[in-house]
PDB file of C-alpha atoms in Angstrom:
ATOM      1  CA  ASP A   1       0.018   0.073   0.035  1.00  0.00           C
ATOM      2  CA  ALA A   2       1.207   3.496  -0.857  1.00  0.00           C
ATOM      3  CA  MET A   3       2.522   5.340   2.203  1.00  0.00           C
ATOM      4  CA  VAL A   4       3.393   8.527   0.458  1.00  0.00           C
ATOM      5  CA  ILE A   5       0.847   9.668  -2.321  1.00  0.00           C
ATOM      6  CA  GLN A   6       1.345  12.370  -4.220  1.00  0.00           C
ATOM      7  CA  ASN A   7      -1.198  14.070  -6.626  1.00  0.00           C
ATOM      8  CA  PRO A   8      -1.240  14.732  -9.672  1.00  0.00           C
ATOM      9  CA  ARG A   9       1.496  12.740 -10.617  1.00  0.00           C
ATOM     10  CA  TYR A  10       1.789  14.939 -13.954  1.00  0.00           C
ATOM     11  CA  GLN A  11       0.865  18.577 -13.892  1.00  0.00           C
ATOM     12  CA  VAL A  12       0.989  21.310 -16.429  1.00  0.00           C
ATOM     13  CA  THR A  13       0.349  24.794 -15.804  1.00  0.00           C
ATOM     14  CA  GLN A  14       0.990  28.213 -17.591  1.00  0.00           C
ATOM     15  CA  PHE A  15       3.621  30.739 -17.000  1.00  0.00           C
ATOM     16  CA  GLY A  16       2.514  32.725 -14.078  1.00  0.00           C
ATOM     17  CA  LYS A  17      -0.551  30.592 -13.099  1.00  0.00           C
ATOM     18  CA  PRO A  18      -0.691  29.289  -9.364  1.00  0.00           C
ATOM     19  CA  VAL A  19      -0.361  25.720  -9.250  1.00  0.00           C
ATOM     20  CA  THR A  20      -0.759  23.426  -5.750  1.00  0.00           C
ATOM     21  CA  LEU A  21       0.711  19.948  -5.543  1.00  0.00           C
ATOM     22  CA  SER A  22      -0.318  17.729  -2.794  1.00  0.00           C
ATOM     23  CA  CYS A  23       0.962  15.120  -0.661  1.00  0.00           C
ATOM     24  CA  SER A  24      -0.308  12.952   1.771  1.00  0.00           C
ATOM     25  CA  GLN A  25       1.026  10.075   4.274  1.00  0.00           C
ATOM     26  CA  THR A  26      -0.567   7.256   5.833  1.00  0.00           C
ATOM     27  CA  LEU A  27       2.652   6.809   8.138  1.00  0.00           C
ATOM     28  CA  ASN A  28       1.546   9.313  10.756  1.00  0.00           C
ATOM     29  CA  HIS A  29       5.169  10.482  10.539  1.00  0.00           C
ATOM     30  CA  ASN A  30       6.325  14.183  12.059  1.00  0.00           C
ATOM     31  CA  VAL A  31       8.237  15.224   9.413  1.00  0.00           C
ATOM     32  CA  MET A  32       7.408  16.167   5.802  1.00  0.00           C
ATOM     33  CA  TYR A  33       9.595  17.508   3.087  1.00  0.00           C
ATOM     34  CA  TRP A  34       9.434  18.895  -0.194  1.00  0.00           C
ATOM     35  CA  TYR A  35      12.143  18.566  -2.569  1.00  0.00           C
ATOM     36  CA  GLN A  36      12.621  19.911  -6.094  1.00  0.00           C
ATOM     37  CA  GLN A  37      14.288  17.525  -8.455  1.00  0.00           C
ATOM     38  CA  LYS A  38      15.498  18.601 -11.935  1.00  0.00           C
ATOM     39  CA  SER A  39      16.911  16.331 -14.555  1.00  0.00           C
ATOM     40  CA  SER A  40      20.031  14.610 -13.658  1.00  0.00           C
ATOM     41  CA  GLN A  41      20.254  16.473 -10.713  1.00  0.00           C
ATOM     42  CA  ALA A  42      20.227  15.663  -7.155  1.00  0.00           C
ATOM     43  CA  PRO A  43      17.111  16.547  -5.022  1.00  0.00           C
ATOM     44  CA  LYS A  44      17.190  19.906  -3.387  1.00  0.00           C
ATOM     45  CA  LEU A  45      15.386  20.651  -0.145  1.00  0.00           C
ATOM     46  CA  LEU A  46      13.021  23.460  -0.489  1.00  0.00           C
ATOM     47  CA  PHE A  47      11.353  23.112   3.081  1.00  0.00           C
ATOM     48  CA  HIS A  48      10.115  20.888   5.869  1.00  0.00           C
ATOM     49  CA  TYR A  49       7.738  20.722   8.395  1.00  0.00           C
ATOM     50  CA  TYR A  50       8.551  19.082  12.045  1.00  0.00           C
ATOM     51  CA  ASP A  51       5.091  18.777  13.157  1.00  0.00           C
ATOM     52  CA  LYS A  52       3.363  22.373  12.471  1.00  0.00           C
ATOM     53  CA  ASP A  53       6.832  24.014  12.690  1.00  0.00           C
ATOM     54  CA  PHE A  54       7.868  25.206   9.301  1.00  0.00           C
ATOM     55  CA  ASN A  55      11.453  25.432   8.079  1.00  0.00           C
ATOM     56  CA  ASN A  56      12.361  27.026   4.841  1.00  0.00           C
ATOM     57  CA  GLU A  57      15.671  26.624   3.363  1.00  0.00           C
ATOM     58  CA  ALA A  58      17.431  29.835   2.971  1.00  0.00           C
ATOM     59  CA  ASP A  59      17.642  29.574  -0.911  1.00  0.00           C
ATOM     60  CA  THR A  60      14.202  28.656  -1.488  1.00  0.00           C
ATOM     61  CA  PRO A  61      12.839  31.393  -3.831  1.00  0.00           C
ATOM     62  CA  ASP A  62       9.607  33.499  -2.229  1.00  0.00           C
ATOM     63  CA  ASN A  63       7.627  32.157  -4.934  1.00  0.00           C
ATOM     64  CA  PHE A  64       7.453  28.742  -3.364  1.00  0.00           C
ATOM     65  CA  GLN A  65       4.931  28.232  -0.142  1.00  0.00           C
ATOM     66  CA  SER A  66       3.771  25.533   1.812  1.00  0.00           C
ATOM     67  CA  ARG A  67       1.006  24.176   4.100  1.00  0.00           C
ATOM     68  CA  ARG A  68       0.326  21.571   6.396  1.00  0.00           C
ATOM     69  CA  PRO A  69      -3.192  21.681   7.833  1.00  0.00           C
ATOM     70  CA  ASN A  70      -2.732  18.268   9.622  1.00  0.00           C
ATOM     71  CA  THR A  71      -0.263  15.360  10.224  1.00  0.00           C
ATOM     72  CA  SER A  72      -1.376  13.753   7.119  1.00  0.00           C
ATOM     73  CA  PHE A  73      -1.315  16.301   4.512  1.00  0.00           C
ATOM     74  CA  CYS A  74       1.138  18.992   3.060  1.00  0.00           C
ATOM     75  CA  PHE A  75       0.896  21.232   0.069  1.00  0.00           C
ATOM     76  CA  LEU A  76       3.258  22.906  -2.411  1.00  0.00           C
ATOM     77  CA  ASP A  77       1.872  26.303  -3.725  1.00  0.00           C
ATOM     78  CA  ILE A  78       3.816  27.760  -6.332  1.00  0.00           C
ATOM     79  CA  ARG A  79       2.423  31.288  -6.541  1.00  0.00           C
ATOM     80  CA  SER A  80       3.676  32.437 -10.132  1.00  0.00           C
ATOM     81  CA  PRO A  81       5.593  29.117 -12.040  1.00  0.00           C
ATOM     82  CA  GLY A  82       8.405  30.294 -14.070  1.00  0.00           C
ATOM     83  CA  LEU A  83       9.976  28.204 -16.946  1.00  0.00           C
ATOM     84  CA  GLY A  84      12.716  27.383 -14.439  1.00  0.00           C
ATOM     85  CA  ASP A  85      10.320  26.152 -12.132  1.00  0.00           C
ATOM     86  CA  ALA A  86       9.592  22.983 -14.532  1.00  0.00           C
ATOM     87  CA  ALA A  87      10.999  19.861 -12.439  1.00  0.00           C
ATOM     88  CA  MET A  88      10.027  16.563 -10.756  1.00  0.00           C
ATOM     89  CA  TYR A  89       8.696  17.600  -7.090  1.00  0.00           C
ATOM     90  CA  LEU A  90       9.113  15.189  -4.357  1.00  0.00           C
ATOM     91  CA  CYS A  91       7.486  14.829  -1.056  1.00  0.00           C
ATOM     92  CA  ALA A  92       9.050  12.522   1.611  1.00  0.00           C
ATOM     93  CA  THR A  93       8.456  11.862   5.087  1.00  0.00           C
ATOM     94  CA  SER A  94      10.191  10.659   8.411  1.00  0.00           C
ATOM     95  CA  ARG A  95       9.349  10.134  12.090  1.00  0.00           C
ATOM     96  CA  ASP A  96      11.687  12.096  13.174  1.00  0.00           C
ATOM     97  CA  HIS A  97      14.865  14.308  11.962  1.00  0.00           C
ATOM     98  CA  TRP A  98      17.370  13.042   9.468  1.00  0.00           C
ATOM     99  CA  ALA A  99      20.510  13.016  12.089  1.00  0.00           C
ATOM    100  CA  LYS A 100      18.510  10.481  14.083  1.00  0.00           C
ATOM    101  CA  ASN A 101      18.912   7.799  11.590  1.00  0.00           C
ATOM    102  CA  TYR A 102      15.252   7.590  10.642  1.00  0.00           C
ATOM    103  CA  GLU A 103      14.225   6.203   7.385  1.00  0.00           C
ATOM    104  CA  GLN A 104      12.913   8.965   4.969  1.00  0.00           C
ATOM    105  CA  TYR A 105       9.803   7.529   2.531  1.00  0.00           C
ATOM    106  CA  PHE A 106       9.478   9.462  -0.601  1.00  0.00           C
ATOM    107  CA  GLY A 107       6.290   9.630  -2.724  1.00  0.00           C
ATOM    108  CA  PRO A 108       6.411   8.864  -6.434  1.00  0.00           C
ATOM    109  CA  GLY A 109       6.801  12.790  -7.323  1.00  0.00           C
ATOM    110  CA  THR A 110       4.885  15.283  -9.271  1.00  0.00           C
ATOM    111  CA  ARG A 111       6.378  15.965 -12.651  1.00  0.00           C
ATOM    112  CA  LEU A 112       5.512  19.953 -13.517  1.00  0.00           C
ATOM    113  CA  THR A 113       5.454  21.307 -16.944  1.00  0.00           C
ATOM    114  CA  VAL A 114       5.470  25.221 -17.200  1.00  0.00           C
ATOM    115  CA  THR A 115       4.323  26.030 -20.669  1.00  0.00           C
TER     116      THR A 115
ATOM    117  CA  LYS B  30      31.349  22.850   2.019  1.00  0.00           C
ATOM    118  CA  ASN B  31      29.749  19.458   2.723  1.00  0.00           C
ATOM    119  CA  GLN B  32      29.735  17.648  -0.427  1.00  0.00           C
ATOM    120  CA  VAL B  33      29.248  14.184  -1.532  1.00  0.00           C
ATOM    121  CA  GLU B  34      30.672  13.105  -4.817  1.00  0.00           C
ATOM    122  CA  GLN B  35      29.613   9.756  -7.258  1.00  0.00           C
ATOM    123  CA  SER B  36      31.359   7.760  -9.296  1.00  0.00           C
ATOM    124  CA  PRO B  37      30.950   6.788 -12.064  1.00  0.00           C
ATOM    125  CA  GLN B  38      28.372   9.618 -13.282  1.00  0.00           C
ATOM    126  CA  SER B  39      26.689   6.265 -15.469  1.00  0.00           C
ATOM    127  CA  LEU B  40      27.564   2.814 -16.087  1.00  0.00           C
ATOM    128  CA  ILE B  41      26.569   0.070 -18.581  1.00  0.00           C
ATOM    129  CA  ILE B  42      26.648  -3.707 -17.298  1.00  0.00           C
ATOM    130  CA  LEU B  43      25.427  -6.941 -18.663  1.00  0.00           C
ATOM    131  CA  GLU B  44      22.619  -8.600 -17.055  1.00  0.00           C
ATOM    132  CA  GLY B  45      24.280 -11.220 -14.184  1.00  0.00           C
ATOM    133  CA  LYS B  46      27.261  -9.174 -13.866  1.00  0.00           C
ATOM    134  CA  ASN B  47      28.288  -7.681 -10.474  1.00  0.00           C
ATOM    135  CA  CYS B  48      29.173  -3.949 -10.319  1.00  0.00           C
ATOM    136  CA  THR B  49      30.493  -1.416  -7.453  1.00  0.00           C
ATOM    137  CA  LEU B  50      29.496   2.286  -7.130  1.00  0.00           C
ATOM    138  CA  GLN B  51      31.486   4.618  -5.337  1.00  0.00           C
ATOM    139  CA  CYS B  52      30.692   7.522  -3.159  1.00  0.00           C
ATOM    140  CA  ASN B  53      33.220   9.994  -1.645  1.00  0.00           C
ATOM    141  CA  TYR B  54      32.096  12.850   1.024  1.00  0.00           C
ATOM    142  CA  THR B  55      33.320  15.606   2.824  1.00  0.00           C
ATOM    143  CA  VAL B  56      30.292  15.744   5.106  1.00  0.00           C
ATOM    144  CA  SER B  57      31.600  16.287   9.111  1.00  0.00           C
ATOM    145  CA  PRO B  58      30.424  15.559  11.564  1.00  0.00           C
ATOM    146  CA  PHE B  59      28.970  12.522  10.172  1.00  0.00           C
ATOM    147  CA  SER B  60      25.878  11.229  11.350  1.00  0.00           C
ATOM    148  CA  ASN B  61      24.909   8.612   8.615  1.00  0.00           C
ATOM    149  CA  LEU B  62      24.909   7.381   5.177  1.00  0.00           C
ATOM    150  CA  ARG B  63      22.284   6.121   2.871  1.00  0.00           C
ATOM    151  CA  TRP B  64      21.821   4.600  -0.553  1.00  0.00           C
ATOM    152  CA  TYR B  65      18.824   5.176  -2.563  1.00  0.00           C
ATOM    153  CA  LYS B  66      17.378   3.504  -5.769  1.00  0.00           C
ATOM    154  CA  GLN B  67      15.599   5.962  -7.946  1.00  0.00           C
ATOM    155  CA  ASP B  68      13.554   4.620 -11.136  1.00  0.00           C
ATOM    156  CA  THR B  69      13.177   7.057 -13.792  1.00  0.00           C
ATOM    157  CA  GLY B  70      10.170   9.326 -12.843  1.00  0.00           C
ATOM    158  CA  ARG B  71      10.023   7.755  -9.603  1.00  0.00           C
ATOM    159  CA  GLY B  72      10.638   8.897  -5.957  1.00  0.00           C
ATOM    160  CA  PRO B  73      14.106   7.403  -4.233  1.00  0.00           C
ATOM    161  CA  VAL B  74      13.603   4.087  -2.185  1.00  0.00           C
ATOM    162  CA  SER B  75      15.953   3.483   0.362  1.00  0.00           C
ATOM    163  CA  LEU B  76      18.346   0.706   0.170  1.00  0.00           C
ATOM    164  CA  THR B  77      20.461   1.110   3.275  1.00  0.00           C
ATOM    165  CA  ILE B  78      21.458   3.262   6.042  1.00  0.00           C
ATOM    166  CA  MET B  79      24.633   3.384   7.858  1.00  0.00           C
ATOM    167  CA  THR B  80      26.188   4.952  10.986  1.00  0.00           C
ATOM    168  CA  PHE B  81      29.695   5.518  11.996  1.00  0.00           C
ATOM    169  CA  SER B  82      30.107   2.086  13.483  1.00  0.00           C
ATOM    170  CA  GLU B  83      28.700   0.408  10.822  1.00  0.00           C
ATOM    171  CA  ASN B  84      31.136  -1.182   8.266  1.00  0.00           C
ATOM    172  CA  THR B  85      29.117  -3.220   5.950  1.00  0.00           C
ATOM    173  CA  LYS B  86      25.257  -3.679   5.624  1.00  0.00           C
ATOM    174  CA  SER B  87      23.169  -5.717   3.073  1.00  0.00           C
ATOM    175  CA  ASN B  88      19.841  -5.569   1.428  1.00  0.00           C
ATOM    176  CA  GLY B  89      19.432  -8.496  -0.921  1.00  0.00           C
ATOM    177  CA  ARG B  90      21.818  -8.346  -3.415  1.00  0.00           C
ATOM    178  CA  TYR B  91      22.866  -4.710  -2.814  1.00  0.00           C
ATOM    179  CA  THR B  92      25.771  -4.599  -0.226  1.00  0.00           C
ATOM    180  CA  ALA B  93      27.030  -1.443   1.110  1.00  0.00           C
ATOM    181  CA  THR B  94      30.412  -0.713   2.816  1.00  0.00           C
ATOM    182  CA  LEU B  95      31.399   2.567   4.484  1.00  0.00           C
ATOM    183  CA  ASP B  96      34.935   3.695   5.545  1.00  0.00           C
ATOM    184  CA  ALA B  97      34.383   6.687   8.001  1.00  0.00           C
ATOM    185  CA  ASP B  98      38.087   7.068   8.183  1.00  0.00           C
ATOM    186  CA  THR B  99      38.436   7.681   4.501  1.00  0.00           C
ATOM    187  CA  LYS B 100      35.127   8.925   4.166  1.00  0.00           C
ATOM    188  CA  GLN B 101      34.196   6.525   1.569  1.00  0.00           C
ATOM    189  CA  SER B 102      31.396   4.455   0.561  1.00  0.00           C
ATOM    190  CA  SER B 103      30.595   1.692  -1.945  1.00  0.00           C
ATOM    191  CA  LEU B 104      27.360   0.106  -3.102  1.00  0.00           C
ATOM    192  CA  HIS B 105      28.029  -3.555  -4.485  1.00  0.00           C
ATOM    193  CA  ILE B 106      25.412  -5.001  -6.751  1.00  0.00           C
ATOM    194  CA  THR B 107      25.557  -8.856  -7.137  1.00  0.00           C
ATOM    195  CA  ALA B 108      24.197 -10.986 -10.201  1.00  0.00           C
ATOM    196  CA  SER B 109      22.614  -7.507 -11.763  1.00  0.00           C
ATOM    197  CA  GLN B 110      19.013  -7.746 -13.161  1.00  0.00           C
ATOM    198  CA  LEU B 111      17.221  -5.542 -15.856  1.00  0.00           C
ATOM    199  CA  SER B 112      15.221  -4.087 -12.984  1.00  0.00           C
ATOM    200  CA  ASP B 113      18.259  -2.996 -11.221  1.00  0.00           C
ATOM    201  CA  SER B 114      18.570  -0.283 -14.180  1.00  0.00           C
ATOM    202  CA  ALA B 115      18.063   3.101 -12.072  1.00  0.00           C
ATOM    203  CA  SER B 116      19.805   6.066 -10.486  1.00  0.00           C
ATOM    204  CA  TYR B 117      21.788   5.008  -7.379  1.00  0.00           C
ATOM    205  CA  ILE B 118      22.037   8.070  -4.915  1.00  0.00           C
ATOM    206  CA  CYS B 119      24.245   8.415  -2.135  1.00  0.00           C
ATOM    207  CA  VAL B 120      23.143  10.768   0.822  1.00  0.00           C
ATOM    208  CA  VAL B 121      25.064  11.954   3.799  1.00  0.00           C
ATOM    209  CA  SER B 122      23.461  13.313   6.977  1.00  0.00           C
ATOM    210  CA  GLU B 123      25.284  15.700   9.132  1.00  0.00           C
ATOM    211  CA  ALA B 124      25.061  15.506  12.954  1.00  0.00           C
ATOM    212  CA  GLY B 125      22.896  17.771  13.902  1.00  0.00           C
ATOM    213  CA  ASN B 126      19.145  18.947  12.360  1.00  0.00           C
ATOM    214  CA  THR B 127      20.669  20.017   8.891  1.00  0.00           C
ATOM    215  CA  PRO B 128      19.285  18.954   5.574  1.00  0.00           C
ATOM    216  CA  LEU B 129      20.729  15.717   4.239  1.00  0.00           C
ATOM    217  CA  VAL B 130      23.593  16.198   1.477  1.00  0.00           C
ATOM    218  CA  PHE B 131      22.454  14.417  -1.604  1.00  0.00           C
ATOM    219  CA  GLY B 132      25.146  13.288  -4.322  1.00  0.00           C
ATOM    220  CA  LYS B 133      24.033  13.551  -8.081  1.00  0.00           C
ATOM    221  CA  GLY B 134      23.649   9.910  -8.551  1.00  0.00           C
ATOM    222  CA  THR B 135      25.275   7.165 -11.084  1.00  0.00           C
ATOM    223  CA  ARG B 136      23.073   6.046 -13.606  1.00  0.00           C
ATOM    224  CA  LEU B 137      23.243   2.368 -14.015  1.00  0.00           C
ATOM    225  CA  SER B 138      21.783   0.513 -16.842  1.00  0.00           C
ATOM    226  CA  VAL B 139      21.410  -3.017 -17.055  1.00  0.00           C
ATOM    227  CA  ILE B 140      21.386  -4.792 -20.528  1.00  0.00           C
ATOM    228  CA  ALA B 141      20.519  -8.314 -21.668  1.00  0.00           C
TER     229      ALA B 141
END
């Protein structure tokens, strides 16, 4: 059974048109992460939630926002997508922080295309 | 700057053959090292997590080694299968609550 679910799997949006990607988890994990992965590159952390505490990476563009209304769901909002935002967006969860050796479970990703 | 370097960048092997992927890191202080398998268009799936005190860890046909002194790790795949074709990503965790440091991955293609 899927543990980290991302919807949609493929999303096409127009330049400048807001878009929301969603992630849900059945693991009841405290931490949820959003990564951006461009072709042939390593995933890049955008932000993460430890429970309700939001942690934004310093180089994450202001264009990217996130919401976590409850333990199970987390959303990535891109307010005004540019062509450079086309990428795979990966959601991940872990029971606790990475330094504590907890497994990080990734969703299948949402492939975002900006036209 | 904390870095994770993987080699080779890509690799093609025949089905049934063994292969070894390398990972060197400069992350310090070290907490743990992870190997992930990422199929094309999918999210990464964890293969192993190793802490400072672990030298080797196996998961089926995958065996990871860690030398924390030289800051090197390897992933050995035995009797490769076509389904092993994927990117293999080495990820290192720094002690403390800081983001994981990802390598760029090795793209493995197993051909019949």
